[in-house]
Amino acid sequence: MAKTAAAEVQAGDRAVRVSSPDRVIYPATDSTPDITKLQVAEYFAAVGGGLMRALRDRPTALERWPAGVHPGITLSTGRPGDKSDAFYQKRVPQGAPDYLESVEVTFPSGRTAAEVCPTEIAVPVWCAQMGTLTFHPWPVRRADVDHPDELRIDLDPQPGTGFAEAVEAALVARELLTEAGLTGHVKTSGNRGVHVYVRIEPRWDFVDVRHAAIGFGRRLEQRSEGVTTAWWKEERGARIFVDFNQNCRDRTIASAYSLRPLPGAPVSTPLSWEELATTTDPRSLNLFTVPERLADGDPWAGIDESAGSIEPLLEWYEESGLGEMPYPPDHPKMPGEPPRVQPSKKNAANWETDETGTERRREKA
């Protein structure tokens, strides 16, 4: 079979070349046809206004699926020897066009990297040419990469719960944010979860913003029995987990208008709060249906005008009296952090509680 000639996608003022345009990225499902590489690139161009609102001037990691979303293809864990076909790209790919700009970020390890920093829609379209389906922007802007301008509340369904329960938790979260003087903007995760984004003044560092997320999560679980902040899965039960660690340095969430690597090409889709309350199937928000929605207006159009203060949430963190929570396993040990030991595996004989109430490993005699 003759190789299909490259195509071009108009992205703003630029024509972006797309090689192998007929390559199937998403196989057909009962409700959607095959989706090609060209269609993915065209989708990003079509939702350019909303996508750039989410990505502009932000360091952005790329989730690349160059071989497509097919049975047997998995996302790399990053561990040595992992030969998965899909992977995260945290540095600017080789061969990037001269209009692609970058910004240097510092990882928790202290290492640095130049990450993609989208400034125009041609950049995400070129990333689609490189197999990118999902964009993972940092909650910072290039002008100040150490002070987030966004608090992210990730409502993650646990076994026994689903999208409906995440919606219920999000609606309670909205009430709580309003009480704190903050404005929440909601979107589907593209799967079963719900994300609530809160623009904040860039006056606090990552540790403070994470503490604000913990304080908010603890107040939310007091308000709703169906919510938990328990870090260890064995303690969560059939509840919605508030993943506070998504606010750590170098932890990111799929952006608004990103595709997700799931059958049918679902989209992480911004909704109005009224729409969220009536949405039952987030899979209906996909590559085919979302561009038309966005043409009628973006529910997040005013998000940049709603920056607020996290001081009330930091007060909730202090008022809880529960202190620090575990960081992700790949993060350096932090001051005041409790032991990163699964409760069921903790040998009581090897642990003690000091005068401050902090658990620590008992020193060997």
Coordinates of C-alpha atoms in Angstrom, one line a residue:
M1 CA 0.0 0.0 0.0
A2 CA 1.3 3.4 -1.0
K3 CA 2.2 5.7 1.9
T4 CA -0.3 8.5 2.5
A5 CA 1.1 11.9 1.8
A6 CA 1.5 14.3 4.7
A7 CA -1.4 16.7 5.3
E8 CA -1.5 20.2 6.7
V9 CA -3.6 21.6 9.5
Q10 CA -4.2 25.4 9.8
A11 CA -3.4 26.4 13.3
G12 CA -3.8 30.2 13.7
D13 CA -1.5 31.8 11.2
R14 CA 0.6 28.6 10.7
A15 CA 0.1 25.5 8.6
V16 CA 1.4 22.6 10.6
R17 CA 2.5 19.5 8.7
V18 CA 1.1 16.2 9.9
S19 CA 2.8 13.0 8.6
S20 CA 1.0 9.7 8.4
P21 CA -2.4 11.5 8.6
D22 CA -4.4 8.3 8.1
R23 CA -2.8 6.4 11.0
V24 CA -5.6 5.2 13.3
I25 CA -5.1 6.6 16.8
Y26 CA -8.4 5.6 18.3
P27 CA -10.0 2.4 16.9
A28 CA -13.8 2.5 16.3
T29 CA -16.2 1.8 19.2
D30 CA -19.9 1.1 19.2
S31 CA -20.6 4.8 19.2
T32 CA -17.5 6.4 17.4
P33 CA -15.7 5.6 14.1
D34 CA -11.9 5.2 13.7
I35 CA -10.1 8.4 14.6
T36 CA -6.9 9.3 12.7
K37 CA -3.9 11.3 13.6
L38 CA -5.1 14.0 11.3
Q39 CA -8.4 14.2 13.1
V40 CA -6.6 14.5 16.4
A41 CA -4.5 17.5 15.1
E42 CA -7.7 19.1 13.6
Y43 CA -9.4 18.7 16.9
F44 CA -6.8 20.6 18.8
A45 CA -6.9 23.4 16.2
A46 CA -10.7 23.5 16.5
V47 CA -10.7 23.9 20.3
G48 CA -7.7 26.3 20.2
G49 CA -9.4 29.1 22.2
G50 CA -10.2 26.9 25.2
L51 CA -7.1 24.8 25.0
M52 CA -4.8 27.8 24.9
R53 CA -6.6 29.3 27.9
A54 CA -5.5 26.2 29.8
L55 CA -1.9 26.0 28.4
R56 CA -0.7 29.5 27.5
D57 CA 2.6 30.4 29.1
R58 CA 2.6 27.2 31.3
P59 CA 5.3 24.6 31.5
T60 CA 3.7 21.6 29.9
A61 CA 4.5 17.9 29.9
L62 CA 3.3 15.9 27.0
E63 CA 1.6 12.5 27.2
R64 CA 2.5 10.9 23.9
W65 CA 0.8 7.9 22.3
P66 CA 2.6 7.8 18.9
A67 CA 1.3 4.3 18.1
G68 CA -2.2 5.1 19.1
V69 CA -4.6 3.9 21.8
H70 CA -4.8 0.2 20.9
P71 CA -5.1 -3.0 23.0
G72 CA -1.8 -4.0 24.5
I73 CA -0.3 -0.5 24.4
T74 CA 0.5 0.8 27.8
L75 CA 1.8 4.1 29.3
S76 CA 5.4 3.9 30.5
T77 CA 6.1 3.9 34.3
G78 CA 9.5 5.5 33.7
R79 CA 11.2 2.6 35.4
P80 CA 14.4 1.2 33.9
G81 CA 13.6 -1.5 31.3
D82 CA 10.1 -0.3 30.7
K83 CA 9.5 -0.6 26.9
S84 CA 6.0 0.8 26.7
D85 CA 5.0 2.5 23.5
A86 CA 3.3 5.5 25.3
F87 CA 5.2 7.8 27.6
Y88 CA 5.4 11.2 29.3
Q89 CA 7.7 13.8 27.7
K90 CA 9.0 16.4 30.2
R91 CA 11.6 18.0 28.0
V92 CA 11.2 19.7 24.6
P93 CA 11.2 17.0 22.0
Q94 CA 14.0 16.9 19.3
G95 CA 13.0 18.5 16.0
A96 CA 10.8 21.1 17.6
P97 CA 9.9 24.0 15.3
D98 CA 11.5 27.4 15.9
Y99 CA 8.2 28.9 17.0
L100 CA 7.9 26.5 20.0
E101 CA 9.1 28.2 23.2
S102 CA 10.3 26.6 26.4
V103 CA 10.6 27.5 30.0
E104 CA 13.0 26.0 32.6
V105 CA 11.4 24.2 35.6
T106 CA 13.0 22.6 38.7
F107 CA 11.8 19.2 39.7
P108 CA 11.6 18.1 43.4
S109 CA 14.9 16.3 43.0
G110 CA 16.6 19.6 42.2
R111 CA 17.2 18.7 38.5
T112 CA 16.0 21.1 35.9
A113 CA 14.6 20.8 32.4
A114 CA 13.3 23.0 29.6
E115 CA 9.6 22.1 29.1
V116 CA 7.3 23.0 26.3
C117 CA 5.6 26.4 27.0
P118 CA 2.7 26.9 24.6
T119 CA 2.2 30.4 23.3
E120 CA 0.1 29.8 20.3
I121 CA -2.2 27.0 19.0
A122 CA 0.3 25.8 16.4
V123 CA 2.3 24.3 19.3
P124 CA -0.3 21.9 20.6
V125 CA -1.1 21.0 16.9
W126 CA 2.6 20.2 16.3
C127 CA 2.6 18.2 19.5
A128 CA -0.3 16.1 18.0
Q129 CA 2.0 15.4 15.1
M130 CA 4.4 14.0 17.7
G131 CA 1.6 11.7 19.1
T132 CA 0.5 13.9 22.0
L133 CA -3.1 13.3 23.2
T134 CA -3.0 14.8 26.7
F135 CA -1.3 18.0 27.9
H136 CA -0.2 18.2 31.5
P137 CA 0.5 21.9 32.3
W138 CA 2.0 23.1 35.6
P139 CA -0.2 25.4 37.8
V140 CA 2.3 28.2 37.2
R141 CA 3.1 30.8 34.4
R142 CA 6.5 31.2 32.8
A143 CA 7.0 34.6 34.6
D144 CA 7.1 32.9 38.0
V145 CA 7.5 29.1 37.9
D146 CA 7.7 28.8 41.7
H147 CA 4.4 30.3 42.8
P148 CA 1.2 28.6 41.5
D149 CA -1.7 30.7 40.2
E150 CA -4.0 27.7 40.4
L151 CA -5.3 25.4 43.1
R152 CA -6.5 22.0 41.7
I153 CA -9.0 19.9 43.4
D154 CA -8.9 16.4 42.0
L155 CA -12.0 14.3 43.0
D156 CA -11.0 10.7 42.3
P157 CA -13.6 7.9 42.5
Q158 CA -12.4 4.9 44.5
P159 CA -13.7 1.3 44.0
G160 CA -17.5 1.3 44.7
T161 CA -17.9 4.8 43.5
G162 CA -18.1 6.5 40.1
F163 CA -18.8 9.7 38.2
A164 CA -22.2 10.3 39.9
E165 CA -20.5 10.3 43.4
A166 CA -17.7 12.6 42.1
V167 CA -20.4 15.0 40.8
E168 CA -22.1 15.0 44.3
A169 CA -18.7 15.8 45.9
A170 CA -18.0 18.5 43.4
L171 CA -21.3 20.3 44.1
V172 CA -20.5 20.3 47.9
A173 CA -17.0 21.5 47.1
R174 CA -18.4 24.4 45.2
E175 CA -20.5 25.5 48.2
L176 CA -17.4 25.3 50.4
L177 CA -15.3 27.3 48.0
T178 CA -18.0 30.0 47.9
E179 CA -17.8 30.2 51.7
A180 CA -14.1 30.7 51.5
G181 CA -14.6 33.5 49.0
L182 CA -13.2 31.5 46.0
T183 CA -14.6 30.6 42.6
G184 CA -14.4 27.1 41.4
H185 CA -14.4 26.1 37.7
V186 CA -15.4 22.5 37.0
K187 CA -14.5 19.9 34.3
T188 CA -14.7 16.2 33.7
S189 CA -11.5 14.3 34.0
G190 CA -12.3 12.5 30.7
N191 CA -12.9 9.4 32.7
R192 CA -14.8 8.9 36.0
G193 CA -13.5 11.8 38.0
V194 CA -14.2 15.5 38.3
H195 CA -11.7 18.4 38.6
V196 CA -12.3 21.7 40.2
Y197 CA -9.8 24.5 39.3
V198 CA -9.5 27.7 41.4
R199 CA -7.4 30.6 40.1
I200 CA -5.4 32.1 43.0
E201 CA -3.1 35.0 43.5
P202 CA 0.5 33.8 42.8
R203 CA 1.7 34.7 46.3
W204 CA 2.3 31.2 47.8
D205 CA 4.7 28.4 47.1
F206 CA 3.9 24.8 46.2
V207 CA 4.0 23.7 49.9
D208 CA 1.5 26.4 50.9
V209 CA -0.8 25.5 48.0
R210 CA -0.7 21.8 48.8
H211 CA -1.5 22.7 52.5
A212 CA -4.4 24.7 51.2
A213 CA -5.6 21.7 49.3
I214 CA -5.3 19.5 52.4
G215 CA -7.1 22.0 54.5
F216 CA -9.9 22.2 51.9
G217 CA -10.1 18.4 51.6
R218 CA -10.4 18.0 55.4
R219 CA -13.2 20.5 55.6
L220 CA -14.9 18.8 52.6
E221 CA -14.8 15.4 54.2
Q222 CA -16.4 16.9 57.4
R223 CA -19.2 18.2 55.1
S224 CA -19.7 15.0 53.1
E225 CA -19.5 11.5 54.4
G226 CA -18.7 10.3 50.8
V227 CA -15.3 12.1 50.7
T228 CA -11.9 11.2 52.1
T229 CA -8.4 12.6 52.2
A230 CA -6.9 9.3 53.3
W231 CA -3.6 8.9 51.4
W232 CA -3.5 5.1 51.8
K233 CA -5.9 3.2 49.6
E234 CA -6.7 0.7 52.2
E235 CA -8.2 3.5 54.4
R236 CA -10.3 5.2 51.7
G237 CA -13.2 2.9 51.4
A238 CA -16.0 3.5 48.8
R239 CA -15.5 7.3 48.9
I240 CA -14.3 10.1 46.6
F241 CA -10.6 10.8 47.3
V242 CA -9.4 14.4 47.3
D243 CA -6.0 13.9 45.8
F244 CA -4.2 16.8 47.5
N245 CA -0.8 15.7 46.2
Q246 CA -1.8 16.9 42.7
N247 CA -0.7 20.3 44.0
C248 CA 2.9 19.2 44.6
R249 CA 5.7 20.5 42.4
D250 CA 5.8 18.6 39.1
R251 CA 2.5 16.9 39.7
T252 CA 0.0 17.7 37.0
I253 CA -3.5 17.0 35.8
A254 CA -4.8 16.6 32.2
S255 CA -5.7 20.1 31.0
A256 CA -9.0 21.3 29.9
Y257 CA -9.8 20.2 26.3
S258 CA -7.1 17.5 26.4
L259 CA -8.0 14.1 24.9
R260 CA -7.7 11.1 27.1
P261 CA -6.2 7.7 26.0
L262 CA -9.5 5.8 26.3
P263 CA -11.8 4.3 23.8
G264 CA -13.9 6.9 21.9
A265 CA -11.5 9.8 22.5
P266 CA -13.1 11.4 25.5
V267 CA -12.2 14.9 26.4
S268 CA -11.5 16.5 29.8
T269 CA -14.3 19.0 29.3
P270 CA -15.2 22.3 31.1
L271 CA -18.8 22.5 32.2
S272 CA -21.0 25.0 33.8
W273 CA -22.1 24.0 37.3
E274 CA -25.6 23.6 36.0
E275 CA -24.4 21.2 33.3
L276 CA -22.4 19.2 35.8
A277 CA -25.5 18.5 37.8
T278 CA -27.3 17.0 34.8
T279 CA -24.4 15.2 33.1
T280 CA -24.6 11.4 33.5
D281 CA -22.1 10.1 30.8
P282 CA -18.8 12.0 30.5
R283 CA -17.9 9.7 27.6
S284 CA -20.4 11.6 25.4
L285 CA -18.0 14.6 25.7
N286 CA -15.5 13.5 23.1
L287 CA -13.5 14.6 20.0
F288 CA -16.6 14.8 17.9
T289 CA -19.0 16.6 20.3
V290 CA -16.7 19.1 22.2
P291 CA -15.7 21.5 19.3
E292 CA -19.4 22.3 18.7
R293 CA -19.9 23.0 22.4
L294 CA -17.0 25.3 22.5
A295 CA -18.2 27.2 19.5
D296 CA -21.2 28.1 21.5
G297 CA -19.0 29.5 24.3
D298 CA -16.4 28.3 26.8
P299 CA -17.7 27.7 30.4
W300 CA -14.3 28.7 31.6
A301 CA -14.1 32.0 29.6
G302 CA -13.9 34.1 32.8
I303 CA -11.5 31.9 34.8
D304 CA -8.6 34.3 34.6
E305 CA -10.6 37.1 36.2
S306 CA -11.4 35.1 39.3
A307 CA -8.1 34.9 41.2
G308 CA -8.5 34.8 45.0
S309 CA -6.7 34.1 48.3
I310 CA -6.0 30.7 49.8
E311 CA -5.7 32.2 53.3
P312 CA -9.0 30.7 54.5
L313 CA -7.9 27.3 53.3
L314 CA -4.6 27.6 55.1
E315 CA -6.5 28.5 58.2
W316 CA -8.6 25.4 57.8
Y317 CA -5.3 23.4 57.5
E318 CA -4.1 24.8 60.8
E319 CA -7.4 24.5 62.6
S320 CA -7.6 20.8 61.7
G321 CA -4.7 20.2 64.0
L322 CA -3.9 17.1 62.0
G323 CA -0.6 18.3 60.5
E324 CA 1.2 17.1 57.5
M325 CA 0.3 14.3 55.1
P326 CA 2.5 11.9 53.1
Y327 CA 4.0 13.2 49.9
P328 CA 4.2 11.1 46.7
P329 CA 6.8 8.3 46.8
D330 CA 9.0 10.0 44.3
H331 CA 9.1 13.2 46.2
P332 CA 12.0 14.0 48.7
K333 CA 11.1 13.6 52.4
M334 CA 9.6 16.8 53.6
P335 CA 9.7 18.5 57.1
G336 CA 7.0 17.2 59.4
E337 CA 5.9 14.5 57.0
P338 CA 4.6 11.3 58.6
P339 CA 6.2 8.0 57.7
R340 CA 5.5 6.7 54.2
V341 CA 4.5 3.3 55.5
Q342 CA 1.2 1.6 54.6
P343 CA -0.7 1.3 57.9
S344 CA -1.3 -2.4 57.6
K345 CA 2.4 -3.0 57.1
K346 CA 3.5 -1.0 60.0
N347 CA 5.0 -3.0 62.8
A348 CA 3.9 -1.3 66.0
A349 CA 6.9 -2.5 67.9
N350 CA 9.1 -0.4 65.5
W351 CA 7.2 2.8 65.9
E352 CA 6.7 5.4 68.7
T353 CA 4.9 8.6 69.1
D354 CA 7.0 11.6 70.4
E355 CA 5.9 14.4 72.7
T356 CA 4.5 16.4 69.7
G357 CA 2.2 13.5 68.7
T358 CA 4.3 12.7 65.6
E359 CA 4.9 9.0 64.7
R360 CA 8.5 8.1 64.0
R361 CA 10.5 4.9 63.6
R362 CA 12.0 3.7 66.9
E363 CA 15.7 4.0 67.0
K364 CA 17.6 0.7 67.3
A365 CA 19.3 0.1 70.6

